[in-house]
Structures are given as structure tokens and as C-alpha cells.
Amino acid sequence: MGQCGITSSKTVLVFLNLIFWAAAGILCYVGAYVFITYDDYDHFFEDVYTLIPAVIIIAVGALLFLIGLIGCCATVRESHCGLTTFVVILLLVFMTEVAVVVLGYVYRAKVEDEVNSSIKKVYDEYNGTNSNAQSRAIDYVQRQLQCCGIHNFSDWKQTHWYEESKNNSVPISCCKTAGCTGSLIHPDDLYQEGCEALVVKKLQEIMMYVIWTALTFAAIQMLGMLCACVVLCRRSRDPVYELLISGGTQA
């Protein structure tokens, strides 16, 4: 019965190590996706610490490659030292992922305040040229999220760009129809929803991806630690298993 339990735990552990390798790739992908997406919206928040969860999750992904290798070797060779190292590293990674979840929730709550405090400034610096970073960011966001202005398209009337252009229009990126010129004479041709709420929603969704990814793989790591502990405990307490191992070594 003891040997059967060890064999089952070893089988599950080897399978989990293969999952760890796949998880490493997924975690690195999620972290990179967060960086790339936040780069498109970085003008709407000033707190660079918002990216800390993404940095940590990429580091955890890289570490999982090493964990999978150590776990596979230690399980196949039934190394007490290797399995112990495997459990310790998994525990550290598990604690790190718990920290990612906590930070994710903290920064997710701060996103709205960050966007609210900076979006007005970004719109004021819009000048409609590709050489201007704020202009590129706003045009991208308005096309991507299908929005116009901060709360609605009428917000453009309070911008420096509108006052200087004096043509009673908004940027072309506000248009939702092909023949639209941005003229406020035809408001039905413009996106009706403001960008502030949609930017906040988008950034919060991205942070939730990080949180749920970290939670999922933290649960898998818990199972990995449990199986490794079963193998370690059975190996040290089961005299039959020790006899089999010593007999196999002598043979």
C-alpha cells in the first residue's frame, strides 16, 4: 500500500512538473502582454509601480522552468535532497504568487485614481500630430476603445487643440463612420462614450488576468508541494520502500 501511494504521488509529481514548464511559458506570456498593453496606455497613469505584479510574474515564470527541471530529476532519481530543495523553492514561489495577487488587488484599486488624475492633462497636451506622444496615445485609445473625449465628445471643447483649430470639430479618431470628418454638426457620426471609464476598465481587466493567472498556478504548486511531501514522508517512514531501494541499489 505504501509503495502504491509513493508510485501514485511520483506519477502525479512528474505530470505536475510538465505542467510547470507549460505554466512558465504562460506566465511569461501574461507578463509580456501586460507590459505591451500598459505601454499603449502609459500616458494615462504615472505610477510605474503598477507594473510590479507583471515584473514578478515574469520572474516567477522564468523560475518555473528551473523548478520543473529540479522536480523531474529529483522525482525520477528519488533524491531526498532534490525533493526537499524542490519543495522549498515551490514554497517560495507560492508565497511570491500570493504577493502578486495582493499587489494586483492593491494596484487594481489605484488604477481609477491614476487615470482620473492624469487623463485631463493628456487631453490638454493633444495637438493632433504624430510627433506628439500624447496625440498618438489619445488617437490610439479612441480608435481601440471606440470612445471620444474624457466623458463624451463634448469634452473636446475645453481643450487647447479645439480652441486653436477653431473648426468646431473633434479628432478623426472619434469617428465611427467612414465619411465622418469629426464635425460636431453631425454628432451621430461620433463615438458617444467617454474614454476615461473605458481606459480604467481595460487596465483593471488586465490586472485581473494577472491575479487569476497567479491564483491558478499557486493552486497547482500547492498540489506539487503536497505530492513531494508525500514521497518524502513515505520514503523516510516505509521500511519496505527502503528495502526495495537498497535492494535495487545492490543489484
PDB file of N, CA, C and O in Angstrom, residues 144-194:
ATOM      1  N   GLN A 144      -9.209  52.349 -30.554  1.00  0.00           N
ATOM      2  CA  GLN A 144      -9.201  50.999 -29.991  1.00  0.00           C
ATOM      3  C   GLN A 144     -10.420  50.737 -29.110  1.00  0.00           C
ATOM      4  O   GLN A 144     -11.033  49.664 -29.175  1.00  0.00           O
ATOM      5  N   LEU A 145     -10.757  51.712 -28.273  1.00  0.00           N
ATOM      6  CA  LEU A 145     -11.857  51.542 -27.317  1.00  0.00           C
ATOM      7  C   LEU A 145     -13.169  52.122 -27.834  1.00  0.00           C
ATOM      8  O   LEU A 145     -14.193  52.018 -27.152  1.00  0.00           O
ATOM      9  N   GLN A 146     -13.108  52.742 -29.011  1.00  0.00           N
ATOM     10  CA  GLN A 146     -14.306  53.326 -29.637  1.00  0.00           C
ATOM     11  C   GLN A 146     -14.982  54.326 -28.681  1.00  0.00           C
ATOM     12  O   GLN A 146     -16.142  54.186 -28.297  1.00  0.00           O
ATOM     13  N   CYS A 147     -14.190  55.314 -28.308  1.00  0.00           N
ATOM     14  CA  CYS A 147     -14.678  56.341 -27.388  1.00  0.00           C
ATOM     15  C   CYS A 147     -14.246  57.705 -27.896  1.00  0.00           C
ATOM     16  O   CYS A 147     -13.460  57.812 -28.843  1.00  0.00           O
ATOM     17  N   CYS A 148     -14.723  58.753 -27.254  1.00  0.00           N
ATOM     18  CA  CYS A 148     -14.376  60.118 -27.672  1.00  0.00           C
ATOM     19  C   CYS A 148     -14.446  61.049 -26.468  1.00  0.00           C
ATOM     20  O   CYS A 148     -15.475  61.116 -25.784  1.00  0.00           O
ATOM     21  N   GLY A 149     -13.369  61.767 -26.209  1.00  0.00           N
ATOM     22  CA  GLY A 149     -13.331  62.683 -25.072  1.00  0.00           C
ATOM     23  C   GLY A 149     -13.135  61.964 -23.751  1.00  0.00           C
ATOM     24  O   GLY A 149     -12.976  60.742 -23.705  1.00  0.00           O
ATOM     25  N   ILE A 150     -13.165  62.717 -22.691  1.00  0.00           N
ATOM     26  CA  ILE A 150     -12.973  62.138 -21.357  1.00  0.00           C
ATOM     27  C   ILE A 150     -14.262  61.470 -20.876  1.00  0.00           C
ATOM     28  O   ILE A 150     -14.263  60.289 -20.515  1.00  0.00           O
ATOM     29  N   HIS A 151     -15.358  62.229 -20.895  1.00  0.00           N
ATOM     30  CA  HIS A 151     -16.665  61.688 -20.516  1.00  0.00           C
ATOM     31  C   HIS A 151     -17.578  61.521 -21.731  1.00  0.00           C
ATOM     32  O   HIS A 151     -18.385  60.604 -21.783  1.00  0.00           O
ATOM     33  N   ASN A 152     -17.431  62.401 -22.714  1.00  0.00           N
ATOM     34  CA  ASN A 152     -18.113  62.297 -24.006  1.00  0.00           C
ATOM     35  C   ASN A 152     -17.423  63.260 -24.971  1.00  0.00           C
ATOM     36  O   ASN A 152     -16.500  63.999 -24.591  1.00  0.00           O
ATOM     37  N   PHE A 153     -17.882  63.301 -26.214  1.00  0.00           N
ATOM     38  CA  PHE A 153     -17.185  64.087 -27.236  1.00  0.00           C
ATOM     39  C   PHE A 153     -17.199  65.585 -26.957  1.00  0.00           C
ATOM     40  O   PHE A 153     -16.346  66.338 -27.459  1.00  0.00           O
ATOM     41  N   SER A 154     -18.145  66.058 -26.155  1.00  0.00           N
ATOM     42  CA  SER A 154     -18.213  67.498 -25.872  1.00  0.00           C
ATOM     43  C   SER A 154     -17.028  67.983 -25.037  1.00  0.00           C
ATOM     44  O   SER A 154     -16.767  69.197 -24.985  1.00  0.00           O
ATOM     45  N   ASP A 155     -16.303  67.065 -24.396  1.00  0.00           N
ATOM     46  CA  ASP A 155     -15.134  67.456 -23.599  1.00  0.00           C
ATOM     47  C   ASP A 155     -14.043  68.089 -24.456  1.00  0.00           C
ATOM     48  O   ASP A 155     -13.204  68.843 -23.936  1.00  0.00           O
ATOM     49  N   TRP A 156     -14.050  67.783 -25.746  1.00  0.00           N
ATOM     50  CA  TRP A 156     -13.031  68.357 -26.632  1.00  0.00           C
ATOM     51  C   TRP A 156     -13.152  69.879 -26.715  1.00  0.00           C
ATOM     52  O   TRP A 156     -12.169  70.575 -27.038  1.00  0.00           O
ATOM     53  N   LYS A 157     -14.304  70.422 -26.423  1.00  0.00           N
ATOM     54  CA  LYS A 157     -14.497  71.876 -26.498  1.00  0.00           C
ATOM     55  C   LYS A 157     -13.676  72.620 -25.446  1.00  0.00           C
ATOM     56  O   LYS A 157     -13.438  73.827 -25.580  1.00  0.00           O
ATOM     57  N   GLN A 158     -13.251  71.899 -24.390  1.00  0.00           N
ATOM     58  CA  GLN A 158     -12.449  72.530 -23.335  1.00  0.00           C
ATOM     59  C   GLN A 158     -10.945  72.318 -23.528  1.00  0.00           C
ATOM     60  O   GLN A 158     -10.156  72.662 -22.658  1.00  0.00           O
ATOM     61  N   THR A 159     -10.533  71.781 -24.669  1.00  0.00           N
ATOM     62  CA  THR A 159      -9.102  71.515 -24.896  1.00  0.00           C
ATOM     63  C   THR A 159      -8.453  72.653 -25.688  1.00  0.00           C
ATOM     64  O   THR A 159      -9.120  73.392 -26.410  1.00  0.00           O
ATOM     65  N   HIS A 160      -7.124  72.760 -25.539  1.00  0.00           N
ATOM     66  CA  HIS A 160      -6.378  73.779 -26.282  1.00  0.00           C
ATOM     67  C   HIS A 160      -6.452  73.505 -27.783  1.00  0.00           C
ATOM     68  O   HIS A 160      -6.493  74.442 -28.584  1.00  0.00           O
ATOM     69  N   TRP A 161      -6.432  72.239 -28.155  1.00  0.00           N
ATOM     70  CA  TRP A 161      -6.479  71.874 -29.576  1.00  0.00           C
ATOM     71  C   TRP A 161      -7.753  72.401 -30.229  1.00  0.00           C
ATOM     72  O   TRP A 161      -7.709  72.947 -31.340  1.00  0.00           O
ATOM     73  N   TYR A 162      -8.877  72.279 -29.551  1.00  0.00           N
ATOM     74  CA  TYR A 162     -10.161  72.743 -30.104  1.00  0.00           C
ATOM     75  C   TYR A 162     -10.165  74.263 -30.247  1.00  0.00           C
ATOM     76  O   TYR A 162     -10.623  74.809 -31.265  1.00  0.00           O
ATOM     77  N   GLU A 163      -9.634  74.947 -29.258  1.00  0.00           N
ATOM     78  CA  GLU A 163      -9.607  76.413 -29.286  1.00  0.00           C
ATOM     79  C   GLU A 163      -8.710  76.926 -30.406  1.00  0.00           C
ATOM     80  O   GLU A 163      -9.009  77.954 -31.041  1.00  0.00           O
ATOM     81  N   GLU A 164      -7.609  76.218 -30.662  1.00  0.00           N
ATOM     82  CA  GLU A 164      -6.676  76.658 -31.694  1.00  0.00           C
ATOM     83  C   GLU A 164      -7.153  76.289 -33.093  1.00  0.00           C
ATOM     84  O   GLU A 164      -6.908  77.026 -34.053  1.00  0.00           O
ATOM     85  N   SER A 165      -7.809  75.141 -33.216  1.00  0.00           N
ATOM     86  CA  SER A 165      -8.256  74.700 -34.543  1.00  0.00           C
ATOM     87  C   SER A 165      -9.439  75.521 -35.051  1.00  0.00           C
ATOM     88  O   SER A 165      -9.558  75.794 -36.248  1.00  0.00           O
ATOM     89  N   LYS A 166     -10.337  75.921 -34.156  1.00  0.00           N
ATOM     90  CA  LYS A 166     -11.489  76.779 -34.481  1.00  0.00           C
ATOM     91  C   LYS A 166     -12.309  76.273 -35.667  1.00  0.00           C
ATOM     92  O   LYS A 166     -12.756  77.057 -36.512  1.00  0.00           O
ATOM     93  N   ASN A 167     -12.499  74.962 -35.734  1.00  0.00           N
ATOM     94  CA  ASN A 167     -13.292  74.409 -36.837  1.00  0.00           C
ATOM     95  C   ASN A 167     -14.493  73.599 -36.360  1.00  0.00           C
ATOM     96  O   ASN A 167     -15.077  72.828 -37.115  1.00  0.00           O
ATOM     97  N   ASN A 168     -14.804  73.752 -35.056  1.00  0.00           N
ATOM     98  CA  ASN A 168     -15.979  73.081 -34.479  1.00  0.00           C
ATOM     99  C   ASN A 168     -15.993  71.571 -34.776  1.00  0.00           C
ATOM    100  O   ASN A 168     -17.001  71.014 -35.215  1.00  0.00           O
ATOM    101  N   SER A 169     -14.847  70.943 -34.535  1.00  0.00           N
ATOM    102  CA  SER A 169     -14.743  69.508 -34.794  1.00  0.00           C
ATOM    103  C   SER A 169     -13.880  68.838 -33.735  1.00  0.00           C
ATOM    104  O   SER A 169     -13.209  69.511 -32.939  1.00  0.00           O
ATOM    105  N   VAL A 170     -13.912  67.535 -33.733  1.00  0.00           N
ATOM    106  CA  VAL A 170     -13.088  66.714 -32.839  1.00  0.00           C
ATOM    107  C   VAL A 170     -12.149  65.882 -33.718  1.00  0.00           C
ATOM    108  O   VAL A 170     -12.325  65.832 -34.948  1.00  0.00           O
ATOM    109  N   PRO A 171     -11.133  65.240 -33.147  1.00  0.00           N
ATOM    110  CA  PRO A 171     -10.223  64.438 -33.965  1.00  0.00           C
ATOM    111  C   PRO A 171     -10.940  63.331 -34.747  1.00  0.00           C
ATOM    112  O   PRO A 171     -11.973  62.824 -34.318  1.00  0.00           O
ATOM    113  N   ILE A 172     -10.372  62.977 -35.885  1.00  0.00           N
ATOM    114  CA  ILE A 172     -10.938  61.931 -36.739  1.00  0.00           C
ATOM    115  C   ILE A 172     -11.037  60.603 -35.995  1.00  0.00           C
ATOM    116  O   ILE A 172     -11.893  59.771 -36.290  1.00  0.00           O
ATOM    117  N   SER A 173     -10.172  60.403 -34.995  1.00  0.00           N
ATOM    118  CA  SER A 173     -10.199  59.145 -34.234  1.00  0.00           C
ATOM    119  C   SER A 173     -11.496  58.972 -33.453  1.00  0.00           C
ATOM    120  O   SER A 173     -11.784  57.887 -32.931  1.00  0.00           O
ATOM    121  N   CYS A 174     -12.297  60.043 -33.360  1.00  0.00           N
ATOM    122  CA  CYS A 174     -13.600  59.958 -32.692  1.00  0.00           C
ATOM    123  C   CYS A 174     -14.687  59.430 -33.621  1.00  0.00           C
ATOM    124  O   CYS A 174     -15.808  59.156 -33.178  1.00  0.00           O
ATOM    125  N   CYS A 175     -14.377  59.330 -34.904  1.00  0.00           N
ATOM    126  CA  CYS A 175     -15.398  58.970 -35.892  1.00  0.00           C
ATOM    127  C   CYS A 175     -15.703  57.473 -35.886  1.00  0.00           C
ATOM    128  O   CYS A 175     -14.795  56.641 -35.807  1.00  0.00           O
ATOM    129  N   LYS A 176     -16.980  57.162 -36.011  1.00  0.00           N
ATOM    130  CA  LYS A 176     -17.388  55.762 -36.090  1.00  0.00           C
ATOM    131  C   LYS A 176     -17.935  55.389 -37.463  1.00  0.00           C
ATOM    132  O   LYS A 176     -18.284  54.241 -37.707  1.00  0.00           O
ATOM    133  N   THR A 177     -18.022  56.379 -38.362  1.00  0.00           N
ATOM    134  CA  THR A 177     -18.488  56.110 -39.722  1.00  0.00           C
ATOM    135  C   THR A 177     -17.406  56.512 -40.722  1.00  0.00           C
ATOM    136  O   THR A 177     -16.544  57.357 -40.429  1.00  0.00           O
ATOM    137  N   ALA A 178     -17.469  55.942 -41.920  1.00  0.00           N
ATOM    138  CA  ALA A 178     -16.425  56.126 -42.927  1.00  0.00           C
ATOM    139  C   ALA A 178     -16.333  57.563 -43.437  1.00  0.00           C
ATOM    140  O   ALA A 178     -15.249  58.101 -43.627  1.00  0.00           O
ATOM    141  N   GLY A 179     -17.469  58.214 -43.652  1.00  0.00           N
ATOM    142  CA  GLY A 179     -17.452  59.557 -44.214  1.00  0.00           C
ATOM    143  C   GLY A 179     -17.345  60.665 -43.189  1.00  0.00           C
ATOM    144  O   GLY A 179     -17.471  61.848 -43.527  1.00  0.00           O
ATOM    145  N   CYS A 180     -17.102  60.326 -41.956  1.00  0.00           N
ATOM    146  CA  CYS A 180     -17.072  61.306 -40.860  1.00  0.00           C
ATOM    147  C   CYS A 180     -15.828  62.199 -40.952  1.00  0.00           C
ATOM    148  O   CYS A 180     -14.732  61.739 -41.256  1.00  0.00           O
ATOM    149  N   THR A 181     -16.012  63.477 -40.672  1.00  0.00           N
ATOM    150  CA  THR A 181     -14.894  64.435 -40.666  1.00  0.00           C
ATOM    151  C   THR A 181     -14.581  64.938 -39.256  1.00  0.00           C
ATOM    152  O   THR A 181     -13.680  65.763 -39.086  1.00  0.00           O
ATOM    153  N   GLY A 182     -15.350  64.456 -38.270  1.00  0.00           N
ATOM    154  CA  GLY A 182     -15.153  64.911 -36.906  1.00  0.00           C
ATOM    155  C   GLY A 182     -15.968  66.135 -36.549  1.00  0.00           C
ATOM    156  O   GLY A 182     -15.866  66.661 -35.430  1.00  0.00           O
ATOM    157  N   SER A 183     -16.784  66.607 -37.469  1.00  0.00           N
ATOM    158  CA  SER A 183     -17.568  67.817 -37.229  1.00  0.00           C
ATOM    159  C   SER A 183     -18.636  67.582 -36.159  1.00  0.00           C
ATOM    160  O   SER A 183     -19.331  66.569 -36.162  1.00  0.00           O
ATOM    161  N   LEU A 184     -18.750  68.547 -35.246  1.00  0.00           N
ATOM    162  CA  LEU A 184     -19.757  68.466 -34.185  1.00  0.00           C
ATOM    163  C   LEU A 184     -21.162  68.768 -34.708  1.00  0.00           C
ATOM    164  O   LEU A 184     -22.143  68.629 -33.969  1.00  0.00           O
ATOM    165  N   ILE A 185     -21.253  69.152 -35.984  1.00  0.00           N
ATOM    166  CA  ILE A 185     -22.567  69.368 -36.580  1.00  0.00           C
ATOM    167  C   ILE A 185     -23.303  68.048 -36.776  1.00  0.00           C
ATOM    168  O   ILE A 185     -24.531  67.989 -36.766  1.00  0.00           O
ATOM    169  N   HIS A 186     -22.508  66.960 -36.878  1.00  0.00           N
ATOM    170  CA  HIS A 186     -23.081  65.617 -37.051  1.00  0.00           C
ATOM    171  C   HIS A 186     -22.626  64.715 -35.893  1.00  0.00           C
ATOM    172  O   HIS A 186     -21.779  63.844 -36.075  1.00  0.00           O
ATOM    173  N   PRO A 187     -23.160  64.932 -34.702  1.00  0.00           N
ATOM    174  CA  PRO A 187     -22.715  64.176 -33.522  1.00  0.00           C
ATOM    175  C   PRO A 187     -23.012  62.677 -33.605  1.00  0.00           C
ATOM    176  O   PRO A 187     -22.341  61.881 -32.930  1.00  0.00           O
ATOM    177  N   ASP A 188     -23.988  62.303 -34.432  1.00  0.00           N
ATOM    178  CA  ASP A 188     -24.312  60.877 -34.544  1.00  0.00           C
ATOM    179  C   ASP A 188     -23.188  60.081 -35.217  1.00  0.00           C
ATOM    180  O   ASP A 188     -23.168  58.859 -35.133  1.00  0.00           O
ATOM    181  N   ASP A 189     -22.274  60.779 -35.897  1.00  0.00           N
ATOM    182  CA  ASP A 189     -21.153  60.113 -36.558  1.00  0.00           C
ATOM    183  C   ASP A 189     -19.997  59.848 -35.594  1.00  0.00           C
ATOM    184  O   ASP A 189     -18.996  59.234 -35.972  1.00  0.00           O
ATOM    185  N   LEU A 190     -20.132  60.332 -34.366  1.00  0.00           N
ATOM    186  CA  LEU A 190     -19.046  60.235 -33.381  1.00  0.00           C
ATOM    187  C   LEU A 190     -19.349  59.177 -32.324  1.00  0.00           C
ATOM    188  O   LEU A 190     -20.507  58.874 -32.049  1.00  0.00           O
ATOM    189  N   TYR A 191     -18.269  58.646 -31.738  1.00  0.00           N
ATOM    190  CA  TYR A 191     -18.433  57.737 -30.595  1.00  0.00           C
ATOM    191  C   TYR A 191     -19.046  58.532 -29.440  1.00  0.00           C
ATOM    192  O   TYR A 191     -18.614  59.651 -29.151  1.00  0.00           O
ATOM    193  N   GLN A 192     -20.036  57.953 -28.811  1.00  0.00           N
ATOM    194  CA  GLN A 192     -20.775  58.666 -27.770  1.00  0.00           C
ATOM    195  C   GLN A 192     -20.176  58.494 -26.376  1.00  0.00           C
ATOM    196  O   GLN A 192     -20.355  59.346 -25.504  1.00  0.00           O
ATOM    197  N   GLU A 193     -19.476  57.410 -26.164  1.00  0.00           N
ATOM    198  CA  GLU A 193     -18.974  57.112 -24.816  1.00  0.00           C
ATOM    199  C   GLU A 193     -17.614  57.748 -24.579  1.00  0.00           C
ATOM    200  O   GLU A 193     -16.780  57.825 -25.496  1.00  0.00           O
ATOM    201  N   GLY A 194     -17.393  58.232 -23.351  1.00  0.00           N
ATOM    202  CA  GLY A 194     -16.106  58.825 -22.996  1.00  0.00           C
ATOM    203  C   GLY A 194     -15.035  57.772 -22.772  1.00  0.00           C
ATOM    204  O   GLY A 194     -15.327  56.607 -22.525  1.00  0.00           O
TER     205      GLY A 194
END
